PDB file of C-alpha atoms in Angstrom:
ATOM      1  CA  UNK L 141     -25.039 -40.261 -60.518  1.00 43.00           C
ATOM      2  CA  UNK L 142     -22.387 -37.596 -60.061  1.00 48.00           C
ATOM      3  CA  UNK L 143     -19.279 -38.162 -58.022  1.00 56.00           C
ATOM      4  CA  UNK L 144     -20.000 -35.585 -55.256  1.00 74.00           C
ATOM      5  CA  UNK L 145     -20.837 -36.977 -51.840  1.00 89.00           C
ATOM      6  CA  UNK L 146     -24.152 -36.144 -50.179  1.00 93.00           C
ATOM      7  CA  UNK L 147     -24.289 -33.178 -47.800  1.00 94.00           C
ATOM      8  CA  UNK L 148     -24.313 -33.741 -44.043  1.00 95.00           C
ATOM      9  CA  UNK L 149     -28.089 -33.320 -43.844  1.00 96.00           C
ATOM     10  CA  UNK L 150     -28.880 -35.850 -46.577  1.00 95.00           C
ATOM     11  CA  UNK L 151     -26.398 -38.266 -44.989  1.00 95.00           C
ATOM     12  CA  UNK L 152     -28.140 -37.949 -41.639  1.00 95.00           C
ATOM     13  CA  UNK L 153     -31.598 -38.133 -43.185  1.00 94.00           C
ATOM     14  CA  UNK L 154     -30.469 -41.027 -45.375  1.00 95.00           C
ATOM     15  CA  UNK L 155     -31.774 -39.675 -48.602  1.00 94.00           C
ATOM     16  CA  UNK L 156     -30.492 -38.779 -52.005  1.00 94.00           C
ATOM     17  CA  UNK L 157     -28.789 -35.395 -52.072  1.00 94.00           C
ATOM     18  CA  UNK L 158     -30.392 -33.500 -54.950  1.00 93.00           C
ATOM     19  CA  UNK L 159     -28.418 -31.069 -57.083  1.00 92.00           C
ATOM     20  CA  UNK L 160     -30.476 -28.163 -55.708  1.00 93.00           C
ATOM     21  CA  UNK L 161     -30.533 -29.457 -52.124  1.00 95.00           C
ATOM     22  CA  UNK L 162     -31.275 -26.433 -49.906  1.00 96.00           C
ATOM     23  CA  UNK L 163     -28.931 -27.708 -47.192  1.00 96.00           C
ATOM     24  CA  UNK L 164     -25.914 -28.660 -49.279  1.00 95.00           C
ATOM     25  CA  UNK L 165     -24.175 -25.225 -49.458  1.00 95.00           C
ATOM     26  CA  UNK L 166     -24.345 -24.799 -45.668  1.00 97.00           C
ATOM     27  CA  UNK L 167     -23.913 -28.288 -44.255  1.00 96.00           C
ATOM     28  CA  UNK L 168     -20.862 -29.842 -45.902  1.00 95.00           C
ATOM     29  CA  UNK L 169     -20.276 -33.592 -45.383  1.00 94.00           C
ATOM     30  CA  UNK L 170     -17.078 -32.997 -43.385  1.00 94.00           C
ATOM     31  CA  UNK L 171     -19.005 -31.423 -40.484  1.00 94.00           C
ATOM     32  CA  UNK L 172     -21.862 -33.773 -39.570  1.00 95.00           C
ATOM     33  CA  UNK L 173     -22.208 -32.330 -36.066  1.00 96.00           C
ATOM     34  CA  UNK L 174     -23.354 -28.964 -37.414  1.00 96.00           C
ATOM     35  CA  UNK L 175     -26.485 -30.348 -39.037  1.00 97.00           C
ATOM     36  CA  UNK L 176     -27.070 -32.889 -36.297  1.00 97.00           C
ATOM     37  CA  UNK L 177     -27.413 -30.213 -33.637  1.00 97.00           C
ATOM     38  CA  UNK L 178     -29.669 -27.988 -35.749  1.00 97.00           C
ATOM     39  CA  UNK L 179     -31.842 -30.963 -36.623  1.00 97.00           C
ATOM     40  CA  UNK L 180     -32.056 -31.961 -32.959  1.00 96.00           C
ATOM     41  CA  UNK L 181     -33.372 -28.558 -31.851  1.00 97.00           C
ATOM     42  CA  UNK L 182     -35.300 -27.235 -34.833  1.00 97.00           C
ATOM     43  CA  UNK L 183     -35.926 -30.225 -37.070  1.00 96.00           C
ATOM     44  CA  UNK L 184     -34.831 -30.575 -40.688  1.00 96.00           C
ATOM     45  CA  UNK L 185     -38.241 -29.670 -42.049  1.00 96.00           C
ATOM     46  CA  UNK L 186     -38.405 -26.391 -40.080  1.00 96.00           C
ATOM     47  CA  UNK L 187     -34.849 -25.455 -41.043  1.00 97.00           C
ATOM     48  CA  UNK L 188     -35.644 -26.119 -44.694  1.00 97.00           C
ATOM     49  CA  UNK L 189     -38.771 -23.930 -44.542  1.00 96.00           C
ATOM     50  CA  UNK L 190     -36.830 -21.121 -42.806  1.00 96.00           C
ATOM     51  CA  UNK L 191     -34.067 -21.201 -45.425  1.00 97.00           C
ATOM     52  CA  UNK L 192     -36.479 -21.313 -48.354  1.00 97.00           C
ATOM     53  CA  UNK L 193     -38.229 -18.197 -47.012  1.00 96.00           C
ATOM     54  CA  UNK L 194     -34.969 -16.253 -47.201  1.00 97.00           C
ATOM     55  CA  UNK L 195     -33.090 -14.864 -50.194  1.00 97.00           C
ATOM     56  CA  UNK L 196     -29.975 -16.896 -50.995  1.00 96.00           C
ATOM     57  CA  UNK L 197     -27.513 -14.214 -49.851  1.00 97.00           C
ATOM     58  CA  UNK L 198     -28.950 -14.320 -46.300  1.00 97.00           C
ATOM     59  CA  UNK L 199     -29.036 -18.075 -45.854  1.00 97.00           C
ATOM     60  CA  UNK L 200     -25.427 -18.534 -44.727  1.00 97.00           C
ATOM     61  CA  UNK L 201     -25.907 -16.084 -41.847  1.00 97.00           C
ATOM     62  CA  UNK L 202     -29.247 -17.652 -40.967  1.00 98.00           C
ATOM     63  CA  UNK L 203     -27.614 -21.099 -40.761  1.00 98.00           C
ATOM     64  CA  UNK L 204     -24.808 -19.715 -38.576  1.00 97.00           C
ATOM     65  CA  UNK L 205     -27.282 -18.149 -36.167  1.00 98.00           C
ATOM     66  CA  UNK L 206     -29.402 -21.315 -36.077  1.00 98.00           C
ATOM     67  CA  UNK L 207     -26.311 -23.372 -35.255  1.00 97.00           C
ATOM     68  CA  UNK L 208     -25.399 -20.889 -32.530  1.00 97.00           C
ATOM     69  CA  UNK L 209     -28.883 -21.014 -31.004  1.00 97.00           C
ATOM     70  CA  UNK L 210     -29.031 -24.794 -31.245  1.00 97.00           C
ATOM     71  CA  UNK L 211     -25.671 -25.090 -29.476  1.00 97.00           C
ATOM     72  CA  UNK L 212     -26.883 -22.714 -26.769  1.00 97.00           C
ATOM     73  CA  UNK L 213     -30.061 -24.724 -26.273  1.00 97.00           C
ATOM     74  CA  UNK L 214     -28.200 -28.024 -26.063  1.00 97.00           C
ATOM     75  CA  UNK L 215     -25.719 -26.522 -23.577  1.00 96.00           C
ATOM     76  CA  UNK L 216     -28.540 -25.011 -21.514  1.00 97.00           C
ATOM     77  CA  UNK L 217     -31.836 -26.803 -22.183  1.00 97.00           C
ATOM     78  CA  UNK L 218     -33.814 -24.457 -19.921  1.00 97.00           C
ATOM     79  CA  UNK L 219     -32.605 -20.977 -20.912  1.00 97.00           C
ATOM     80  CA  UNK L 220     -30.769 -21.406 -24.213  1.00 96.00           C
ATOM     81  CA  UNK L 221     -29.707 -18.061 -25.698  1.00 96.00           C
ATOM     82  CA  UNK L 222     -32.020 -16.170 -23.371  1.00 97.00           C
ATOM     83  CA  UNK L 223     -29.685 -16.884 -20.456  1.00 96.00           C
ATOM     84  CA  UNK L 224     -26.798 -15.293 -22.311  1.00 95.00           C
ATOM     85  CA  UNK L 225     -28.938 -12.250 -23.175  1.00 97.00           C
ATOM     86  CA  UNK L 226     -29.874 -11.808 -19.533  1.00 96.00           C
ATOM     87  CA  UNK L 227     -26.240 -12.060 -18.424  1.00 96.00           C
ATOM     88  CA  UNK L 228     -25.061  -9.548 -21.037  1.00 97.00           C
ATOM     89  CA  UNK L 229     -27.844  -7.087 -20.172  1.00 97.00           C
ATOM     90  CA  UNK L 230     -26.675  -7.222 -16.573  1.00 97.00           C
ATOM     91  CA  UNK L 231     -23.114  -6.496 -17.678  1.00 97.00           C
ATOM     92  CA  UNK L 232     -24.233  -3.522 -19.753  1.00 97.00           C
ATOM     93  CA  UNK L 233     -26.251  -2.230 -16.830  1.00 96.00           C
ATOM     94  CA  UNK L 234     -23.303  -2.467 -14.423  1.00 97.00           C
ATOM     95  CA  UNK L 235     -20.915  -0.815 -16.868  1.00 96.00           C
ATOM     96  CA  UNK L 236     -23.319   2.047 -17.480  1.00 94.00           C
ATOM     97  CA  UNK L 237     -23.672   2.538 -13.732  1.00 96.00           C
ATOM     98  CA  UNK L 238     -19.879   2.638 -13.301  1.00 96.00           C
ATOM     99  CA  UNK L 239     -19.675   5.085 -16.196  1.00 95.00           C
ATOM    100  CA  UNK L 240     -22.312   7.348 -14.658  1.00 95.00           C
ATOM    101  CA  UNK L 241     -20.445   7.330 -11.332  1.00 96.00           C
ATOM    102  CA  UNK L 242     -17.172   8.162 -13.037  1.00 95.00           C
ATOM    103  CA  UNK L 243     -18.812  11.004 -14.959  1.00 93.00           C
ATOM    104  CA  UNK L 244     -20.366  12.353 -11.758  1.00 94.00           C
ATOM    105  CA  UNK L 245     -16.942  12.240 -10.124  1.00 92.00           C
ATOM    106  CA  UNK L 246     -15.452  14.293 -12.953  1.00 91.00           C
ATOM    107  CA  UNK L 247     -18.244  16.846 -12.579  1.00 92.00           C
ATOM    108  CA  UNK L 248     -17.540  17.064  -8.857  1.00 91.00           C
ATOM    109  CA  UNK L 249     -13.831  17.563  -9.473  1.00 87.00           C
ATOM    110  CA  UNK L 250     -14.515  20.237 -12.063  1.00 84.00           C
ATOM    111  CA  UNK L 251     -16.935  22.022  -9.753  1.00 86.00           C
ATOM    112  CA  UNK L 252     -14.443  21.918  -6.911  1.00 81.00           C
ATOM    113  CA  UNK L 253     -11.782  23.445  -9.110  1.00 74.00           C
ATOM    114  CA  UNK L 254     -14.125  26.228 -10.228  1.00 70.00           C
ATOM    115  CA  UNK L 255     -13.196  29.220  -8.035  1.00 62.00           C
ATOM    116  CA  UNK L 256     -16.623  30.873  -8.047  1.00 58.00           C
ATOM    117  CA  UNK L 257     -18.452  27.850  -6.846  1.00 52.00           C
ATOM    118  CA  UNK L 258     -18.526  26.468  -3.292  1.00 54.00           C
ATOM    119  CA  UNK L 259     -15.619  24.094  -2.673  1.00 50.00           C
ATOM    120  CA  UNK L 260     -17.587  21.605  -0.596  1.00 52.00           C
ATOM    121  CA  UNK L 261     -20.116  19.418  -2.307  1.00 51.00           C
ATOM    122  CA  UNK L 262     -22.211  17.495   0.146  1.00 53.00           C
ATOM    123  CA  UNK L 263     -23.476  13.963  -0.188  1.00 55.00           C
ATOM    124  CA  UNK L 264     -26.984  15.010  -1.244  1.00 56.00           C
ATOM    125  CA  UNK L 265     -25.658  17.010  -4.159  1.00 55.00           C
ATOM    126  CA  UNK L 266     -23.408  14.142  -5.204  1.00 53.00           C
ATOM    127  CA  UNK L 267     -26.371  11.755  -5.111  1.00 57.00           C
ATOM    128  CA  UNK L 268     -28.399  14.155  -7.217  1.00 56.00           C
ATOM    129  CA  UNK L 269     -25.605  14.387  -9.793  1.00 53.00           C
ATOM    130  CA  UNK L 270     -25.321  10.611  -9.824  1.00 53.00           C
ATOM    131  CA  UNK L 271     -29.020   9.970 -10.323  1.00 55.00           C
ATOM    132  CA  UNK L 272     -29.331  12.579 -13.054  1.00 51.00           C
ATOM    133  CA  UNK L 273     -26.295  11.178 -14.892  1.00 48.00           C
ATOM    134  CA  UNK L 274     -27.297   7.548 -14.684  1.00 46.00           C
ATOM    135  CA  UNK L 275     -29.559   6.997 -17.595  1.00 47.00           C
ATOM    136  CA  UNK L 276     -30.638   3.412 -17.981  1.00 47.00           C
ATOM    137  CA  UNK L 277     -31.091   3.398 -21.711  1.00 47.00           C
ATOM    138  CA  UNK L 278     -30.700  -0.336 -22.298  1.00 45.00           C
ATOM    139  CA  UNK L 279     -33.557  -1.602 -24.411  1.00 51.00           C
ATOM    140  CA  UNK L 280     -35.244  -4.360 -22.413  1.00 57.00           C
ATOM    141  CA  UNK L 281     -35.040  -7.311 -24.755  1.00 59.00           C
ATOM    142  CA  UNK L 282     -37.612  -9.974 -24.230  1.00 50.00           C
ATOM    143  CA  UNK L 283     -38.973  -8.286 -21.118  1.00 53.00           C
ATOM    144  CA  UNK L 284     -35.891  -8.901 -18.979  1.00 44.00           C
ATOM    145  CA  UNK L 285     -35.743  -6.269 -16.247  1.00 38.00           C
ATOM    146  CA  UNK L 286     -33.917  -8.196 -13.556  1.00 39.00           C
ATOM    147  CA  UNK L 287     -31.223 -10.755 -13.165  1.00 39.00           C
ATOM    148  CA  UNK L 288     -33.646 -13.501 -12.267  1.00 41.00           C
ATOM    149  CA  UNK L 289     -32.504 -15.678 -15.164  1.00 43.00           C
ATOM    150  CA  UNK L 290     -28.799 -14.824 -15.079  1.00 40.00           C
ATOM    151  CA  UNK L 291     -26.462 -17.695 -15.679  1.00 40.00           C
ATOM    152  CA  UNK L 292     -22.828 -17.455 -14.746  1.00 39.00           C
ATOM    153  CA  UNK L 293     -21.344 -19.193 -17.753  1.00 40.00           C
ATOM    154  CA  UNK L 294     -22.228 -17.181 -20.862  1.00 41.00           C
ATOM    155  CA  UNK L 295     -21.254 -17.939 -24.403  1.00 42.00           C
ATOM    156  CA  UNK L 296     -17.851 -16.608 -25.369  1.00 43.00           C
ATOM    157  CA  UNK L 297     -17.738 -12.964 -26.416  1.00 44.00           C
ATOM    158  CA  UNK L 298     -15.726 -12.875 -29.547  1.00 41.00           C
ATOM    159  CA  UNK L 299     -16.549 -16.057 -31.430  1.00 48.00           C
ATOM    160  CA  UNK L 300     -20.241 -15.764 -32.272  1.00 56.00           C
ATOM    161  CA  UNK L 301     -19.992 -17.915 -35.353  1.00 57.00           C
ATOM    162  CA  UNK L 302     -18.541 -21.379 -35.107  1.00 44.00           C
TER     163      UNK L 302
ATOM    164  CA  UNK G 235     -64.803 -33.255 -24.337  1.00 44.00           C
ATOM    165  CA  UNK G 236     -63.826 -30.583 -26.807  1.00 49.00           C
ATOM    166  CA  UNK G 237     -63.845 -27.685 -24.368  1.00 59.00           C
ATOM    167  CA  UNK G 238     -60.816 -27.308 -22.074  1.00 85.00           C
ATOM    168  CA  UNK G 239     -58.218 -28.211 -24.693  1.00 93.00           C
ATOM    169  CA  UNK G 240     -54.862 -26.474 -24.382  1.00 95.00           C
ATOM    170  CA  UNK G 241     -53.667 -24.153 -27.146  1.00 96.00           C
ATOM    171  CA  UNK G 242     -51.360 -26.857 -28.522  1.00 96.00           C
ATOM    172  CA  UNK G 243     -54.065 -29.477 -28.883  1.00 95.00           C
ATOM    173  CA  UNK G 244     -56.445 -26.925 -30.350  1.00 95.00           C
ATOM    174  CA  UNK G 245     -53.801 -25.964 -32.901  1.00 96.00           C
ATOM    175  CA  UNK G 246     -53.008 -29.583 -33.678  1.00 95.00           C
ATOM    176  CA  UNK G 247     -56.715 -30.419 -33.769  1.00 95.00           C
ATOM    177  CA  UNK G 248     -56.529 -33.319 -31.431  1.00 94.00           C
ATOM    178  CA  UNK G 249     -57.937 -34.449 -28.145  1.00 94.00           C
ATOM    179  CA  UNK G 250     -56.184 -32.952 -25.145  1.00 95.00           C
ATOM    180  CA  UNK G 251     -55.272 -35.832 -22.810  1.00 94.00           C
ATOM    181  CA  UNK G 252     -55.303 -35.387 -19.047  1.00 92.00           C
ATOM    182  CA  UNK G 253     -51.499 -35.478 -18.839  1.00 93.00           C
ATOM    183  CA  UNK G 254     -50.874 -33.407 -21.961  1.00 95.00           C
ATOM    184  CA  UNK G 255     -47.243 -32.200 -21.811  1.00 96.00           C
ATOM    185  CA  UNK G 256     -48.197 -28.867 -23.343  1.00 96.00           C
ATOM    186  CA  UNK G 257     -51.302 -27.883 -21.403  1.00 95.00           C
ATOM    187  CA  UNK G 258     -49.645 -26.344 -18.279  1.00 95.00           C
ATOM    188  CA  UNK G 259     -47.511 -24.068 -20.473  1.00 97.00           C
ATOM    189  CA  UNK G 260     -49.719 -23.295 -23.444  1.00 97.00           C
ATOM    190  CA  UNK G 261     -53.100 -22.212 -22.080  1.00 95.00           C
ATOM    191  CA  UNK G 262     -56.042 -21.897 -24.497  1.00 95.00           C
ATOM    192  CA  UNK G 263     -56.313 -18.137 -23.956  1.00 94.00           C
ATOM    193  CA  UNK G 264     -52.959 -17.541 -25.682  1.00 95.00           C
ATOM    194  CA  UNK G 265     -52.987 -19.381 -29.015  1.00 95.00           C
ATOM    195  CA  UNK G 266     -50.237 -17.147 -30.411  1.00 96.00           C
ATOM    196  CA  UNK G 267     -47.730 -18.551 -27.941  1.00 97.00           C
ATOM    197  CA  UNK G 268     -47.949 -22.101 -29.195  1.00 97.00           C
ATOM    198  CA  UNK G 269     -48.256 -21.010 -32.815  1.00 97.00           C
ATOM    199  CA  UNK G 270     -44.865 -19.198 -32.560  1.00 97.00           C
ATOM    200  CA  UNK G 271     -43.130 -22.105 -30.919  1.00 97.00           C
ATOM    201  CA  UNK G 272     -44.621 -24.618 -33.312  1.00 97.00           C
ATOM    202  CA  UNK G 273     -43.552 -22.589 -36.333  1.00 96.00           C
ATOM    203  CA  UNK G 274     -39.885 -22.548 -35.294  1.00 97.00           C
ATOM    204  CA  UNK G 275     -39.375 -25.779 -33.387  1.00 97.00           C
ATOM    205  CA  UNK G 276     -42.290 -27.992 -34.231  1.00 96.00           C
ATOM    206  CA  UNK G 277     -44.635 -29.592 -31.718  1.00 96.00           C
ATOM    207  CA  UNK G 278     -42.702 -32.842 -31.564  1.00 95.00           C
ATOM    208  CA  UNK G 279     -39.375 -31.161 -30.720  1.00 96.00           C
ATOM    209  CA  UNK G 280     -40.974 -28.949 -28.087  1.00 97.00           C
ATOM    210  CA  UNK G 281     -42.685 -31.958 -26.517  1.00 96.00           C
ATOM    211  CA  UNK G 282     -39.383 -33.904 -26.452  1.00 96.00           C
ATOM    212  CA  UNK G 283     -37.504 -30.935 -24.907  1.00 96.00           C
ATOM    213  CA  UNK G 284     -40.128 -30.542 -22.181  1.00 97.00           C
ATOM    214  CA  UNK G 285     -40.278 -34.249 -21.410  1.00 97.00           C
ATOM    215  CA  UNK G 286     -36.499 -34.428 -20.957  1.00 96.00           C
ATOM    216  CA  UNK G 287     -36.659 -31.893 -18.138  1.00 97.00           C
ATOM    217  CA  UNK G 288     -37.973 -32.222 -14.592  1.00 97.00           C
ATOM    218  CA  UNK G 289     -41.442 -30.648 -14.164  1.00 96.00           C
ATOM    219  CA  UNK G 290     -40.181 -27.700 -12.064  1.00 97.00           C
ATOM    220  CA  UNK G 291     -38.055 -26.456 -14.992  1.00 97.00           C
ATOM    221  CA  UNK G 292     -40.594 -26.844 -17.766  1.00 97.00           C
ATOM    222  CA  UNK G 293     -42.413 -23.535 -17.294  1.00 97.00           C
ATOM    223  CA  UNK G 294     -39.190 -21.548 -17.654  1.00 97.00           C
ATOM    224  CA  UNK G 295     -38.183 -23.646 -20.644  1.00 97.00           C
ATOM    225  CA  UNK G 296     -41.508 -23.020 -22.378  1.00 97.00           C
ATOM    226  CA  UNK G 297     -41.070 -19.285 -21.731  1.00 97.00           C
ATOM    227  CA  UNK G 298     -37.560 -19.154 -23.184  1.00 97.00           C
ATOM    228  CA  UNK G 299     -38.549 -21.258 -26.188  1.00 98.00           C
ATOM    229  CA  UNK G 300     -41.381 -18.825 -26.849  1.00 97.00           C
ATOM    230  CA  UNK G 301     -39.029 -15.827 -26.501  1.00 97.00           C
ATOM    231  CA  UNK G 302     -36.496 -17.300 -28.907  1.00 97.00           C
ATOM    232  CA  UNK G 303     -39.198 -18.291 -31.375  1.00 97.00           C
ATOM    233  CA  UNK G 304     -40.604 -14.758 -31.280  1.00 97.00           C
ATOM    234  CA  UNK G 305     -37.116 -13.337 -31.922  1.00 97.00           C
ATOM    235  CA  UNK G 306     -36.613 -15.667 -34.844  1.00 97.00           C
ATOM    236  CA  UNK G 307     -39.956 -14.714 -36.383  1.00 97.00           C
ATOM    237  CA  UNK G 308     -39.134 -11.008 -36.006  1.00 97.00           C
ATOM    238  CA  UNK G 309     -35.619 -11.481 -37.390  1.00 97.00           C
ATOM    239  CA  UNK G 310     -35.525 -14.601 -39.573  1.00 97.00           C
ATOM    240  CA  UNK G 311     -31.806 -14.218 -40.324  1.00 97.00           C
ATOM    241  CA  UNK G 312     -30.277 -13.587 -36.895  1.00 97.00           C
ATOM    242  CA  UNK G 313     -32.993 -14.275 -34.308  1.00 97.00           C
ATOM    243  CA  UNK G 314     -31.678 -13.950 -30.741  1.00 96.00           C
ATOM    244  CA  UNK G 315     -28.120 -13.871 -31.970  1.00 97.00           C
ATOM    245  CA  UNK G 316     -28.702 -10.382 -33.343  1.00 96.00           C
ATOM    246  CA  UNK G 317     -29.558  -9.204 -29.837  1.00 97.00           C
ATOM    247  CA  UNK G 318     -26.489 -10.913 -28.352  1.00 97.00           C
ATOM    248  CA  UNK G 319     -24.287  -9.284 -30.968  1.00 97.00           C
ATOM    249  CA  UNK G 320     -25.789  -5.865 -30.222  1.00 97.00           C
ATOM    250  CA  UNK G 321     -25.225  -6.332 -26.483  1.00 97.00           C
ATOM    251  CA  UNK G 322     -21.565  -7.269 -27.050  1.00 97.00           C
ATOM    252  CA  UNK G 323     -21.188  -4.060 -29.009  1.00 97.00           C
ATOM    253  CA  UNK G 324     -22.790  -2.027 -26.191  1.00 96.00           C
ATOM    254  CA  UNK G 325     -20.371  -3.622 -23.721  1.00 97.00           C
ATOM    255  CA  UNK G 326     -17.361  -2.705 -25.879  1.00 97.00           C
ATOM    256  CA  UNK G 327     -18.558   0.909 -26.169  1.00 96.00           C
ATOM    257  CA  UNK G 328     -19.284   1.224 -22.439  1.00 96.00           C
ATOM    258  CA  UNK G 329     -15.898  -0.271 -21.477  1.00 96.00           C
ATOM    259  CA  UNK G 330     -14.110   2.115 -23.806  1.00 96.00           C
ATOM    260  CA  UNK G 331     -15.976   5.150 -22.419  1.00 96.00           C
ATOM    261  CA  UNK G 332     -15.336   4.006 -18.863  1.00 96.00           C
ATOM    262  CA  UNK G 333     -11.605   3.611 -19.478  1.00 96.00           C
ATOM    263  CA  UNK G 334     -11.478   7.084 -21.031  1.00 95.00           C
ATOM    264  CA  UNK G 335     -13.376   8.660 -18.128  1.00 94.00           C
ATOM    265  CA  UNK G 336     -11.220   6.920 -15.528  1.00 94.00           C
ATOM    266  CA  UNK G 337      -8.118   8.186 -17.313  1.00 95.00           C
ATOM    267  CA  UNK G 338      -9.513  11.729 -17.139  1.00 92.00           C
ATOM    268  CA  UNK G 339     -10.114  11.322 -13.395  1.00 92.00           C
ATOM    269  CA  UNK G 340      -6.534  10.137 -12.962  1.00 93.00           C
ATOM    270  CA  UNK G 341      -5.263  13.223 -14.793  1.00 92.00           C
ATOM    271  CA  UNK G 342      -7.384  15.547 -12.635  1.00 88.00           C
ATOM    272  CA  UNK G 343      -6.201  13.862  -9.446  1.00 87.00           C
ATOM    273  CA  UNK G 344      -2.619  14.054 -10.577  1.00 89.00           C
ATOM    274  CA  UNK G 345      -2.937  17.798 -11.279  1.00 87.00           C
ATOM    275  CA  UNK G 346      -4.591  18.345  -7.885  1.00 84.00           C
ATOM    276  CA  UNK G 347      -1.820  16.432  -6.079  1.00 86.00           C
ATOM    277  CA  UNK G 348       0.834  18.420  -7.912  1.00 87.00           C
ATOM    278  CA  UNK G 349      -0.858  21.684  -6.896  1.00 85.00           C
ATOM    279  CA  UNK G 350      -1.004  20.531  -3.263  1.00 84.00           C
ATOM    280  CA  UNK G 351       2.687  19.666  -3.248  1.00 86.00           C
ATOM    281  CA  UNK G 352       3.574  23.070  -4.690  1.00 86.00           C
ATOM    282  CA  UNK G 353       1.450  24.808  -2.060  1.00 84.00           C
ATOM    283  CA  UNK G 354       3.154  22.937   0.753  1.00 85.00           C
ATOM    284  CA  UNK G 355       6.574  23.783  -0.641  1.00 85.00           C
ATOM    285  CA  UNK G 356       5.580  27.448  -0.973  1.00 83.00           C
ATOM    286  CA  UNK G 357       4.474  27.563   2.697  1.00 81.00           C
ATOM    287  CA  UNK G 358       7.652  25.884   3.788  1.00 80.00           C
ATOM    288  CA  UNK G 359       9.803  28.420   1.901  1.00 79.00           C
ATOM    289  CA  UNK G 360       7.771  31.283   3.383  1.00 76.00           C
ATOM    290  CA  UNK G 361       8.668  30.262   6.935  1.00 75.00           C
ATOM    291  CA  UNK G 362      12.303  29.592   6.088  1.00 74.00           C
ATOM    292  CA  UNK G 363      12.674  33.159   4.809  1.00 74.00           C
ATOM    293  CA  UNK G 364      11.236  34.831   7.931  1.00 74.00           C
ATOM    294  CA  UNK G 365      13.606  36.341  10.549  1.00 70.00           C
ATOM    295  CA  UNK G 366      13.169  34.943  14.045  1.00 73.00           C
ATOM    296  CA  UNK G 367      11.935  38.224  15.480  1.00 72.00           C
ATOM    297  CA  UNK G 368       9.234  38.370  12.836  1.00 71.00           C
ATOM    298  CA  UNK G 369       7.652  35.289  14.234  1.00 65.00           C
ATOM    299  CA  UNK G 370       5.725  36.811  17.109  1.00 64.00           C
ATOM    300  CA  UNK G 371       3.626  35.081  19.727  1.00 54.00           C
ATOM    301  CA  UNK G 372       0.531  36.447  18.042  1.00 52.00           C
ATOM    302  CA  UNK G 373       1.605  34.921  14.765  1.00 60.00           C
ATOM    303  CA  UNK G 374       2.347  31.596  16.382  1.00 62.00           C
ATOM    304  CA  UNK G 375      -1.009  31.647  18.132  1.00 59.00           C
ATOM    305  CA  UNK G 376      -2.712  31.424  14.801  1.00 58.00           C
ATOM    306  CA  UNK G 377      -0.869  28.146  14.340  1.00 58.00           C
ATOM    307  CA  UNK G 378      -1.851  26.859  17.788  1.00 60.00           C
ATOM    308  CA  UNK G 379       1.374  27.548  19.728  1.00 57.00           C
ATOM    309  CA  UNK G 380       1.159  28.970  23.318  1.00 51.00           C
ATOM    310  CA  UNK G 381      -1.040  31.769  24.831  1.00 50.00           C
ATOM    311  CA  UNK G 382      -1.161  35.452  23.996  1.00 45.00           C
ATOM    312  CA  UNK G 383       2.012  37.114  25.268  1.00 49.00           C
ATOM    313  CA  UNK G 384       4.777  39.413  24.245  1.00 46.00           C
ATOM    314  CA  UNK G 385       7.309  36.622  24.215  1.00 46.00           C
ATOM    315  CA  UNK G 386       9.352  36.035  21.149  1.00 44.00           C
ATOM    316  CA  UNK G 387      10.661  32.715  20.082  1.00 40.00           C
ATOM    317  CA  UNK G 388      14.056  32.014  18.722  1.00 42.00           C
ATOM    318  CA  UNK G 389      14.650  29.538  15.978  1.00 39.00           C
ATOM    319  CA  UNK G 390      17.953  28.060  15.107  1.00 44.00           C
TER     320      UNK G 390
END
């Protein structure tokens, strides 16, 4: 037997870590929690099948995203990642609305400064400008159209990979 | 009885017990739903996840598990995380555009205020340069002072 220690998955599964173990490159022995959480949510067998279906150069990213999803599911057993998606879609929606209002305001200012145009713009015209500028072009992922599944504690923005 | 099995028990080719954990959430008319979830999580893991939760939360959990499984099947590398990443990017772009637009509004407002101040100063200088006798009652009337008369007003 070689001197290298078994990977985290083979340690957890209590089996011999083969030389071509599919898990070994992605679940080093010094981070047992990483495999434990993925195994808890997806199961070792399913993870193995998913990795074997992918070319080698994509497996590291696949493992990272599986770990991320598993962490999200453990943190929120009901909504998992879907809660975060709903929250972020809401944020995008609100920002786009604010942007549309700001753009409508600039149009109003520009029209008021235009000497040939009337100086007063009434509320109806402003509303029309606002509704024509506000273009809700967010793709509706997973059929979310409302904030019915919004959670207030989303996953952190910048660190998507652990 | 074979008929009346839920989609999970049909898929797993077993008898569907009366208190089957899957049957309320995986009806027989939607076999695809359980097939997706089973492919990614496995029946045993799904059953354990549902059993750990109170009954009133299980329907939502089954829905979100199905959604995530579907995402993972469509994108085997990134799954739902690809969508999250894309949304973060949309937020960054929208925030940047909003900041830029708000800065433009601030510039416009600043120019407008500056123009107003200059106009007020110009009016003020106009009156300072007028001789007292040039300010007639008729002229003052237009500014709301007194009634029509031939009186003149003296200013110090």
